[in-house]
Amino acid sequence: MKKVEVNDFLNKLLTDYLIYAPKKKEGKIKVSQISDKSEIDWSGDLPLNSFKVLFLPTVEELGTFEKNKFIENKNAPRPKVAWCLNILDLQAFTLFEHVFEKDVYYQKRRKNTYVVGFSNGLPDDFRKYKAFHQTFEEDILEHVCFDVFIERQKNNNYLFFAGSDKGQDLLESNGVNDFENIEFAGLVPEKGMNPRLVSNREAVAISQNDKLWDELAEICLSCGKCSTVCPTCFCFDSFDEPGADAITKKRRWSSCFYSEFSETAGGNKELDSIKKRLYFWYYHKFVRIPDELSYYGCVGCGRCTKVCPVGINIQNNLQRLQKSKK
């Protein structure tokens, strides 16, 4: 297919759905709502933020307590399209699909959202992250979740793929009939997880007493910016908001870098130092998630490094832990 057919497909979607896509403004690419296809950044470079806010809002109303009865919030989110997710963000989305598989609030948003991936080749700002290097095989689409995927080829032709029944319906109902169906084949390829990621898991698992954490703790502000932009961070806390006639239960994003994150009844804090919180964050991504799901807890996007106000670089840290392991 040609670009004009991609544009025709997108124009039809714009009439029926809210579209969220990478948008460049003042030199920065961010995931934003768009009203015209001309606003989309097609470079394939990673947006500074991620698409996770579409599925896990920063603050979300879960329901209300009225007369000792909990009434679940059943308002259906407006139908939307997450457009132009590259492979790294699709891998992060795939993690969310499994973590929130039984979360009714997530599933309600997922049901009303179409996920459209896009490939323009490997993004330039990803190539320098050798500590996360992966081989992007031809069958990579079989191991990520999506509804529609569009691949731009060197001859400027476009290939369409459907990764779900709803994706197939979306294509066909909007005049796209030339596409290939991709069947999800599980989180991990038959040959297993990427060897470098396995090596990172081993390096982090044995590093609790490494001097690196003391050094990072001296400069880390524990601000949580890294977990805010991270596409795989999904921690939240819930709270009750009293009103005149009812109490509203909400949940909001949280971060293991916040001092109160691990606080329990009686005021005890398991993660009572920045050093412990730093190690906990790395351990969760590189050890706990791979152990529980055999999947990536970090997709190597490098967003955390870009936003860190004190210059903590996850790539450098992993390389140092690798050397310590030897």
Tab-separated table of C-alpha atoms in Angstrom:
chain	number	residue	atom	x	y	z
A	1	MET	CA	0.000	0.000	0.000
A	2	LYS	CA	1.000	3.607	-0.518
A	3	LYS	CA	1.095	6.475	1.988
A	4	VAL	CA	-2.151	7.862	0.585
A	5	GLU	CA	-3.954	4.683	1.682
A	6	VAL	CA	-2.487	4.966	5.167
A	7	ASN	CA	-3.716	8.564	5.287
A	8	ASP	CA	-7.175	7.511	4.101
A	9	PHE	CA	-7.332	4.930	6.880
A	10	LEU	CA	-6.218	7.488	9.464
A	11	ASN	CA	-8.682	10.120	8.243
A	12	LYS	CA	-11.550	7.669	8.687
A	13	LEU	CA	-10.415	6.913	12.226
A	14	LEU	CA	-10.255	10.619	13.047
A	15	THR	CA	-13.984	10.940	12.397
A	16	ASP	CA	-14.940	8.239	14.913
A	17	TYR	CA	-12.236	8.093	17.566
A	18	LEU	CA	-9.997	10.174	19.771
A	19	ILE	CA	-6.515	9.694	18.328
A	20	TYR	CA	-3.379	9.811	20.471
A	21	ALA	CA	-0.056	9.814	18.653
A	22	PRO	CA	3.531	11.106	18.834
A	23	LYS	CA	3.442	14.861	18.255
A	24	LYS	CA	6.433	17.174	17.975
A	25	LYS	CA	6.152	20.535	19.683
A	26	GLU	CA	8.964	22.915	20.588
A	27	GLY	CA	11.502	20.277	19.617
A	28	LYS	CA	10.082	17.559	21.875
A	29	ILE	CA	8.027	14.540	20.838
A	30	LYS	CA	5.188	13.691	23.203
A	31	VAL	CA	2.151	11.428	23.049
A	32	SER	CA	-0.761	13.833	22.625
A	33	GLN	CA	-4.270	13.928	21.263
A	34	ILE	CA	-4.296	14.992	17.626
A	35	SER	CA	-7.041	16.399	15.432
A	36	ASP	CA	-5.275	16.162	12.076
A	37	LYS	CA	-2.815	13.695	10.557
A	38	SER	CA	-0.360	16.521	9.864
A	39	GLU	CA	0.327	16.749	13.615
A	40	ILE	CA	1.820	13.243	13.787
A	41	ASP	CA	5.558	12.714	14.073
A	42	TRP	CA	6.391	9.763	11.816
A	43	SER	CA	10.116	9.588	12.614
A	44	GLY	CA	9.815	6.484	14.761
A	45	ASP	CA	11.778	8.191	17.545
A	46	LEU	CA	10.528	7.592	21.055
A	47	PRO	CA	8.157	10.159	22.580
A	48	LEU	CA	9.350	11.574	25.898
A	49	ASN	CA	6.248	10.184	27.604
A	50	SER	CA	4.584	6.845	26.924
A	51	PHE	CA	1.136	5.591	25.981
A	52	LYS	CA	0.519	4.046	29.411
A	53	VAL	CA	-1.637	6.985	30.524
A	54	LEU	CA	-4.325	5.810	28.083
A	55	PHE	CA	-4.683	2.557	30.010
A	56	LEU	CA	-3.645	3.606	33.510
A	57	PRO	CA	-4.673	7.256	34.056
A	58	THR	CA	-2.653	9.357	36.467
A	59	VAL	CA	-5.804	9.579	38.624
A	60	GLU	CA	-8.826	7.339	38.143
A	61	GLU	CA	-12.192	7.120	39.900
A	62	LEU	CA	-12.979	3.516	40.823
A	63	GLY	CA	-16.379	4.019	42.430
A	64	THR	CA	-18.231	5.446	45.408
A	65	PHE	CA	-19.362	4.279	48.828
A	66	GLU	CA	-23.009	5.188	49.377
A	67	LYS	CA	-24.937	3.947	52.404
A	68	ASN	CA	-22.385	1.225	53.167
A	69	LYS	CA	-22.482	-0.028	49.581
A	70	PHE	CA	-19.721	0.259	46.986
A	71	ILE	CA	-20.950	1.336	43.560
A	72	GLU	CA	-18.400	0.653	40.839
A	73	ASN	CA	-17.705	3.359	38.282
A	74	LYS	CA	-19.107	1.856	35.091
A	75	ASN	CA	-18.792	4.887	32.840
A	76	ALA	CA	-17.393	3.679	29.527
A	77	PRO	CA	-14.305	5.588	28.325
A	78	ARG	CA	-14.626	7.255	24.930
A	79	PRO	CA	-13.387	5.068	22.057
A	80	LYS	CA	-9.825	5.974	21.181
A	81	VAL	CA	-6.862	4.899	19.093
A	82	ALA	CA	-3.283	4.723	20.356
A	83	TRP	CA	-1.464	5.415	17.092
A	84	CYS	CA	2.169	4.879	16.118
A	85	LEU	CA	3.531	2.770	18.975
A	86	ASN	CA	6.968	1.496	18.037
A	87	ILE	CA	8.249	-1.940	19.010
A	88	LEU	CA	9.661	-0.811	22.362
A	89	ASP	CA	6.370	0.722	23.486
A	90	LEU	CA	4.485	-2.306	22.182
A	91	GLN	CA	6.678	-4.495	24.387
A	92	ALA	CA	5.802	-2.280	27.358
A	93	PHE	CA	2.118	-2.469	26.427
A	94	THR	CA	2.408	-6.261	26.229
A	95	LEU	CA	3.641	-6.296	29.823
A	96	PHE	CA	0.612	-4.225	30.860
A	97	GLU	CA	-1.688	-6.667	29.071
A	98	HIS	CA	-0.487	-9.449	31.353
A	99	VAL	CA	-0.101	-7.500	34.596
A	100	PHE	CA	-3.606	-6.026	34.323
A	101	GLU	CA	-5.252	-9.075	32.792
A	102	LYS	CA	-7.816	-9.277	35.611
A	103	ASP	CA	-8.095	-5.561	36.386
A	104	VAL	CA	-11.645	-4.544	35.443
A	105	TYR	CA	-10.779	-0.849	35.128
A	106	TYR	CA	-7.844	-1.501	32.817
A	107	GLN	CA	-9.871	-3.955	30.751
A	108	LYS	CA	-12.660	-1.417	30.352
A	109	ARG	CA	-10.230	1.059	28.828
A	110	ARG	CA	-8.538	-1.612	26.749
A	111	LYS	CA	-11.879	-2.680	25.296
A	112	ASN	CA	-12.457	0.879	24.083
A	113	THR	CA	-8.955	1.438	22.722
A	114	TYR	CA	-7.348	0.264	19.506
A	115	VAL	CA	-3.575	-0.151	19.634
A	116	VAL	CA	-1.865	0.615	16.321
A	117	GLY	CA	1.861	-0.047	16.068
A	118	PHE	CA	4.160	1.498	13.495
A	119	SER	CA	7.631	0.605	12.277
A	120	ASN	CA	9.935	3.067	10.608
A	121	GLY	CA	13.007	1.016	11.400
A	122	LEU	CA	14.774	1.019	14.737
A	123	PRO	CA	14.634	4.538	16.270
A	124	ASP	CA	17.959	6.384	16.115
A	125	ASP	CA	18.004	7.202	19.814
A	126	PHE	CA	17.711	3.498	20.675
A	127	ARG	CA	20.848	2.322	18.897
A	128	LYS	CA	23.200	3.825	21.475
A	129	TYR	CA	21.672	1.753	24.267
A	130	LYS	CA	23.874	-1.277	23.678
A	131	ALA	CA	23.253	-2.574	27.182
A	132	PHE	CA	19.706	-3.355	26.063
A	133	HIS	CA	20.498	-4.437	22.519
A	134	GLN	CA	18.013	-6.881	21.083
A	135	THR	CA	17.785	-8.601	17.739
A	136	PHE	CA	14.568	-7.601	16.047
A	137	GLU	CA	13.714	-10.804	14.231
A	138	GLU	CA	11.089	-11.145	11.555
A	139	ASP	CA	8.776	-12.928	13.986
A	140	ILE	CA	8.877	-10.224	16.657
A	141	LEU	CA	5.231	-9.309	15.989
A	142	GLU	CA	4.230	-12.785	17.151
A	143	HIS	CA	5.430	-11.919	20.653
A	144	VAL	CA	3.879	-8.487	21.236
A	145	CYS	CA	0.247	-7.485	21.698
A	146	PHE	CA	-1.407	-5.067	19.266
A	147	ASP	CA	-4.541	-4.657	17.185
A	148	VAL	CA	-3.024	-3.234	14.003
A	149	PHE	CA	0.587	-2.846	12.930
A	150	ILE	CA	1.823	-0.790	9.988
A	151	GLU	CA	5.301	-1.328	8.571
A	152	ARG	CA	6.924	1.203	6.281
A	153	GLN	CA	9.288	-0.459	3.806
A	154	LYS	CA	12.320	1.001	2.060
A	155	ASN	CA	10.392	1.483	-1.188
A	156	ASN	CA	7.918	3.639	0.763
A	157	ASN	CA	5.242	0.995	0.526
A	158	TYR	CA	3.308	0.026	3.641
A	159	LEU	CA	2.320	-3.381	4.988
A	160	PHE	CA	-0.653	-3.866	7.303
A	161	PHE	CA	-0.922	-6.549	9.977
A	162	ALA	CA	-3.847	-7.474	12.226
A	163	GLY	CA	-2.937	-8.765	15.669
A	164	SER	CA	-6.445	-9.329	17.010
A	165	ASP	CA	-10.030	-9.860	15.899
A	166	LYS	CA	-10.879	-6.261	16.781
A	167	GLY	CA	-7.889	-5.114	14.735
A	168	GLN	CA	-9.087	-7.116	11.763
A	169	ASP	CA	-12.572	-5.628	12.142
A	170	LEU	CA	-11.104	-2.120	12.355
A	171	LEU	CA	-9.167	-2.581	9.129
A	172	GLU	CA	-11.997	-4.158	7.165
A	173	SER	CA	-14.619	-1.686	8.352
A	174	ASN	CA	-12.403	1.173	7.179
A	175	GLY	CA	-11.642	-0.170	3.729
A	176	VAL	CA	-8.323	-1.948	4.352
A	177	ASN	CA	-8.535	-5.526	3.082
A	178	ASP	CA	-4.916	-6.212	2.148
A	179	PHE	CA	-3.337	-7.269	5.436
A	180	GLU	CA	-1.738	-10.258	7.144
A	181	ASN	CA	-3.063	-11.811	10.338
A	182	ILE	CA	-0.530	-12.318	13.130
A	183	GLU	CA	-1.296	-14.821	15.876
A	184	PHE	CA	0.167	-14.108	19.301
A	185	ALA	CA	2.652	-16.900	20.081
A	186	GLY	CA	3.403	-16.089	23.708
A	187	LEU	CA	5.631	-13.655	25.542
A	188	VAL	CA	8.933	-15.368	24.841
A	189	PRO	CA	10.266	-16.818	21.563
A	190	GLU	CA	11.021	-20.546	21.487
A	191	LYS	CA	14.744	-19.899	21.818
A	192	GLY	CA	14.158	-18.085	25.109
A	193	MET	CA	14.790	-14.598	26.438
A	194	ASN	CA	17.455	-12.367	24.979
A	195	PRO	CA	20.855	-13.459	26.425
A	196	ARG	CA	21.861	-9.896	27.303
A	197	LEU	CA	18.696	-9.398	29.332
A	198	VAL	CA	19.338	-12.690	31.115
A	199	SER	CA	22.842	-11.464	31.877
A	200	ASN	CA	21.467	-8.178	33.252
A	201	ARG	CA	19.140	-10.171	35.487
A	202	GLU	CA	22.078	-12.085	36.943
A	203	ALA	CA	24.124	-8.923	37.464
A	204	VAL	CA	21.360	-7.065	39.314
A	205	ALA	CA	20.293	-10.069	41.397
A	206	ILE	CA	23.676	-10.333	43.147
A	207	SER	CA	24.375	-6.608	43.441
A	208	GLN	CA	22.497	-5.621	46.594
A	209	ASN	CA	25.719	-4.807	48.449
A	210	ASP	CA	27.474	-3.183	45.502
A	211	LYS	CA	28.968	0.272	46.144
A	212	LEU	CA	27.049	1.560	43.122
A	213	TRP	CA	23.869	1.936	45.166
A	214	ASP	CA	25.663	4.028	47.822
A	215	GLU	CA	27.091	6.310	45.148
A	216	LEU	CA	23.747	6.748	43.388
A	217	ALA	CA	21.969	7.364	46.702
A	218	GLU	CA	24.217	10.370	47.322
A	219	ILE	CA	22.917	12.170	44.221
A	220	CYS	CA	19.432	10.703	43.640
A	221	LEU	CA	16.648	13.129	44.584
A	222	SER	CA	14.059	10.350	44.850
A	223	CYS	CA	11.799	12.550	42.716
A	224	GLY	CA	10.195	9.692	40.783
A	225	LYS	CA	10.569	11.278	37.338
A	226	CYS	CA	12.099	8.057	36.014
A	227	SER	CA	9.093	5.965	36.996
A	228	THR	CA	6.698	8.593	35.647
A	229	VAL	CA	8.066	8.383	32.106
A	230	CYS	CA	8.868	4.665	32.272
A	231	PRO	CA	6.428	2.735	30.048
A	232	THR	CA	6.615	-0.359	32.272
A	233	CYS	CA	6.182	1.263	35.706
A	234	PHE	CA	2.651	0.556	36.872
A	235	CYS	CA	2.610	1.115	40.646
A	236	PHE	CA	-0.380	2.964	42.064
A	237	ASP	CA	-1.993	3.647	45.404
A	238	SER	CA	-5.680	3.957	46.222
A	239	PHE	CA	-7.333	6.479	48.498
A	240	ASP	CA	-10.764	7.625	49.637
A	241	GLU	CA	-11.987	11.144	48.949
A	242	PRO	CA	-14.870	12.206	51.218
A	243	GLY	CA	-17.757	14.198	49.774
A	244	ALA	CA	-21.051	15.615	50.997
A	245	ASP	CA	-23.119	12.528	50.150
A	246	ALA	CA	-20.605	9.796	49.377
A	247	ILE	CA	-16.999	8.717	49.584
A	248	THR	CA	-15.184	8.338	46.278
A	249	LYS	CA	-12.488	5.713	45.912
A	250	LYS	CA	-9.701	6.640	43.501
A	251	ARG	CA	-6.309	5.372	42.471
A	252	ARG	CA	-3.335	7.364	41.272
A	253	TRP	CA	0.147	6.765	39.998
A	254	SER	CA	2.756	6.123	42.644
A	255	SER	CA	6.467	5.380	42.642
A	256	CYS	CA	8.735	3.191	44.727
A	257	PHE	CA	11.043	6.215	44.896
A	258	TYR	CA	8.551	8.085	47.093
A	259	SER	CA	9.364	7.973	50.786
A	260	GLU	CA	5.831	6.877	51.731
A	261	PHE	CA	5.615	4.110	49.112
A	262	SER	CA	6.464	1.221	51.453
A	263	GLU	CA	4.901	2.674	54.589
A	264	THR	CA	2.657	0.253	56.477
A	265	ALA	CA	0.376	0.543	59.496
A	266	GLY	CA	2.341	1.831	62.444
A	267	GLY	CA	4.591	3.953	60.262
A	268	ASN	CA	7.142	1.281	59.382
A	269	LYS	CA	8.899	1.749	56.033
A	270	GLU	CA	10.549	-1.251	54.430
A	271	LEU	CA	12.291	0.984	51.880
A	272	ASP	CA	13.520	3.538	54.392
A	273	SER	CA	16.478	4.857	52.403
A	274	ILE	CA	17.147	6.079	48.880
A	275	LYS	CA	19.712	3.305	48.500
A	276	LYS	CA	17.080	0.652	49.189
A	277	ARG	CA	14.589	2.291	46.840
A	278	LEU	CA	17.135	2.435	44.022
A	279	TYR	CA	17.990	-1.234	44.331
A	280	PHE	CA	14.306	-2.153	44.643
A	281	TRP	CA	13.522	-0.371	41.348
A	282	TYR	CA	16.291	-2.153	39.452
A	283	TYR	CA	15.490	-5.490	41.086
A	284	HIS	CA	11.819	-5.208	40.160
A	285	LYS	CA	12.580	-4.553	36.499
A	286	PHE	CA	15.522	-6.853	35.902
A	287	VAL	CA	14.842	-9.704	38.326
A	288	ARG	CA	11.300	-9.920	39.695
A	289	ILE	CA	9.343	-9.351	36.465
A	290	PRO	CA	11.544	-11.698	34.378
A	291	ASP	CA	11.272	-14.344	37.113
A	292	GLU	CA	7.485	-14.088	37.331
A	293	LEU	CA	6.584	-13.554	33.675
A	294	SER	CA	9.708	-14.557	31.727
A	295	TYR	CA	9.387	-11.133	30.153
A	296	TYR	CA	11.120	-7.785	30.104
A	297	GLY	CA	10.607	-5.431	33.026
A	298	CYS	CA	12.624	-2.861	31.080
A	299	VAL	CA	12.349	-2.418	27.315
A	300	GLY	CA	15.468	-0.262	27.047
A	301	CYS	CA	13.817	2.954	25.883
A	302	GLY	CA	16.170	5.181	27.906
A	303	ARG	CA	13.457	7.639	28.963
A	304	CYS	CA	14.568	7.464	32.596
A	305	THR	CA	18.047	8.631	31.655
A	306	LYS	CA	16.691	11.508	29.579
A	307	VAL	CA	14.599	12.995	32.386
A	308	CYS	CA	16.857	12.357	35.395
A	309	PRO	CA	17.760	15.774	36.861
A	310	VAL	CA	21.077	14.498	38.254
A	311	GLY	CA	22.182	12.469	35.234
A	312	ILE	CA	21.750	8.911	36.503
A	313	ASN	CA	22.264	6.698	33.459
A	314	ILE	CA	20.700	3.240	33.539
A	315	GLN	CA	22.912	2.018	30.702
A	316	ASN	CA	26.119	2.948	32.535
A	317	ASN	CA	24.825	1.406	35.756
A	318	LEU	CA	24.080	-1.927	34.112
A	319	GLN	CA	27.459	-1.984	32.411
A	320	ARG	CA	29.156	-1.367	35.744
A	321	LEU	CA	27.180	-4.170	37.411
A	322	GLN	CA	28.165	-6.473	34.569
A	323	LYS	CA	31.838	-5.736	35.257
A	324	SER	CA	31.341	-6.297	38.991
A	325	LYS	CA	29.763	-9.676	38.236
A	326	LYS	CA	32.941	-10.794	36.517
